[in-house]
Tab-separated table of C-alpha atoms in Angstrom:
chain	number	residue	atom	x	y	z
A	869	ASP	CA	41.849	-19.565	14.056
A	870	GLY	CA	44.463	-17.893	12.025
A	871	ASP	CA	41.965	-15.950	9.749
A	872	GLU	CA	39.779	-14.774	12.703
A	873	GLU	CA	43.284	-13.413	14.407
A	874	LYS	CA	44.178	-11.788	11.215
A	875	GLN	CA	40.754	-10.055	10.736
A	876	ARG	CA	40.899	-8.933	14.344
A	877	PHE	CA	44.507	-7.491	13.926
A	878	GLN	CA	43.234	-5.592	10.844
A	879	VAL	CA	40.074	-4.299	12.364
A	880	GLU	CA	41.795	-3.209	15.476
A	881	LEU	CA	44.518	-1.447	13.332
A	882	GLU	CA	41.992	0.192	11.192
A	883	PHE	CA	40.105	1.676	14.068
A	884	LEU	CA	43.347	2.675	15.859
A	885	GLN	CA	44.446	4.550	12.928
A	886	CYS	CA	40.962	6.394	12.668
A	887	LEU	CA	42.012	7.946	16.193
A	888	SER	CA	44.697	9.988	14.450
A	889	ASN	CA	41.812	12.020	13.005
A	890	PRO	CA	40.517	14.822	15.466
A	891	TRP	CA	37.277	14.962	13.729
A	892	TYR	CA	36.631	11.418	14.154
A	893	LEU	CA	37.413	11.707	17.890
A	894	ASN	CA	34.978	14.796	17.990
A	895	HIS	CA	32.328	12.392	16.250
A	896	LEU	CA	32.985	9.824	18.991
A	897	ALA	CA	32.557	12.199	21.530
A	898	GLN	CA	29.415	13.594	20.089
A	899	GLN	CA	27.789	10.205	19.976
A	900	GLN	CA	28.789	9.684	23.782
A	901	TYR	CA	31.038	6.891	23.237
A	902	PHE	CA	33.437	8.305	25.858
A	903	LYS	CA	30.730	8.027	28.472
A	904	ASP	CA	30.484	4.289	27.849
A	905	PRO	CA	32.719	2.281	30.428
A	906	ALA	CA	32.903	-0.706	27.999
A	907	PHE	CA	34.254	1.593	25.162
A	908	LEU	CA	36.738	3.159	27.485
A	909	ARG	CA	37.983	-0.280	28.671
A	910	TYR	CA	38.387	-1.087	24.907
A	911	LEU	CA	40.492	2.048	24.514
A	912	ASP	CA	42.757	0.930	27.451
A	913	TYR	CA	43.074	-2.678	25.815
A	914	LEU	CA	44.291	-1.158	22.732
A	915	GLN	CA	47.360	0.358	24.434
A	916	TYR	CA	49.172	-2.975	23.352
A	917	TRP	CA	49.818	-1.285	20.067
A	918	LYS	CA	52.449	0.969	21.676
A	919	GLN	CA	54.598	-2.192	21.847
A	920	PRO	CA	57.292	-2.034	19.241
A	921	GLU	CA	56.240	-5.439	17.678
A	922	TYR	CA	52.666	-3.753	16.992
A	923	ALA	CA	53.491	-0.087	16.553
A	924	LYS	CA	55.698	-0.738	13.544
A	925	PHE	CA	52.339	-1.331	11.644
A	926	VAL	CA	50.845	1.944	12.675
A	927	VAL	CA	51.188	4.279	9.714
A	928	TYR	CA	49.691	7.423	11.560
A	929	PRO	CA	51.684	7.896	14.925
A	930	HIS	CA	49.289	10.547	16.055
A	931	ALA	CA	46.893	7.708	16.613
A	932	LEU	CA	49.063	6.259	19.398
A	933	HIS	CA	49.357	9.864	20.891
A	934	PHE	CA	45.598	10.422	20.802
A	935	LEU	CA	45.037	6.824	22.324
A	936	ASP	CA	47.123	8.044	25.171
A	937	MET	CA	45.276	11.411	25.495
A	938	LEU	CA	41.938	9.451	25.510
A	939	GLN	CA	42.801	7.773	28.812
A	940	HIS	CA	42.045	11.206	30.341
A	941	GLU	CA	38.684	12.488	30.902
A	942	GLN	CA	39.893	16.203	30.554
A	943	PHE	CA	40.899	15.332	26.930
A	944	ARG	CA	37.863	13.503	26.105
A	945	GLU	CA	35.757	16.597	27.186
A	946	TYR	CA	38.156	18.838	25.263
A	947	ILE	CA	37.583	17.128	21.922
A	948	SER	CA	33.793	17.344	22.471
A	949	THR	CA	33.536	20.870	21.027
A	950	SER	CA	34.097	22.001	17.377
A	951	GLU	CA	36.387	24.866	18.444
A	952	ASN	CA	38.679	22.509	20.317
A	953	THR	CA	38.617	20.179	17.523
A	954	GLN	CA	39.519	22.705	14.819
A	955	GLU	CA	42.322	23.859	16.995
A	956	LEU	CA	43.697	20.341	17.370
A	957	HIS	CA	43.421	19.706	13.760
A	958	ARG	CA	45.187	22.942	13.000
A	959	MET	CA	48.086	22.029	15.441
A	960	GLN	CA	48.289	18.641	13.751
A	961	TYR	CA	48.343	20.158	10.302
A	962	TYR	CA	51.224	22.480	11.356
A	963	HIS	CA	52.952	19.490	12.923
A	964	TRP	CA	52.859	17.525	9.466
A	965	MET	CA	53.775	20.709	7.462
A	966	PHE	CA	56.784	21.887	9.535
A	967	LEU	CA	58.015	19.274	11.988
A	968	ARG	CA	57.856	15.859	10.343
A	969	ASN	CA	61.423	15.137	9.676
């Protein structure tokens, strides 16, 4: 059904874009989502958003970068601490401030 496909597209895009927020990633880590194999498979499934026909809808490109990073256990562990999340947030801020164009 077209309406269901449209709704799924919107929900997946919204969730994907939430991944651009380091503090949201920290929240997911704190809630143990990154220990759930089904959730990790979902993150892997979302890789299709990197294809140009889907990526053009992504407003926050850091979401795609963090989606890639979340495929690695080391990053999932890294983002679980407030100190590391603050550092990542700071780096993201400076990227937006100085390196955008």
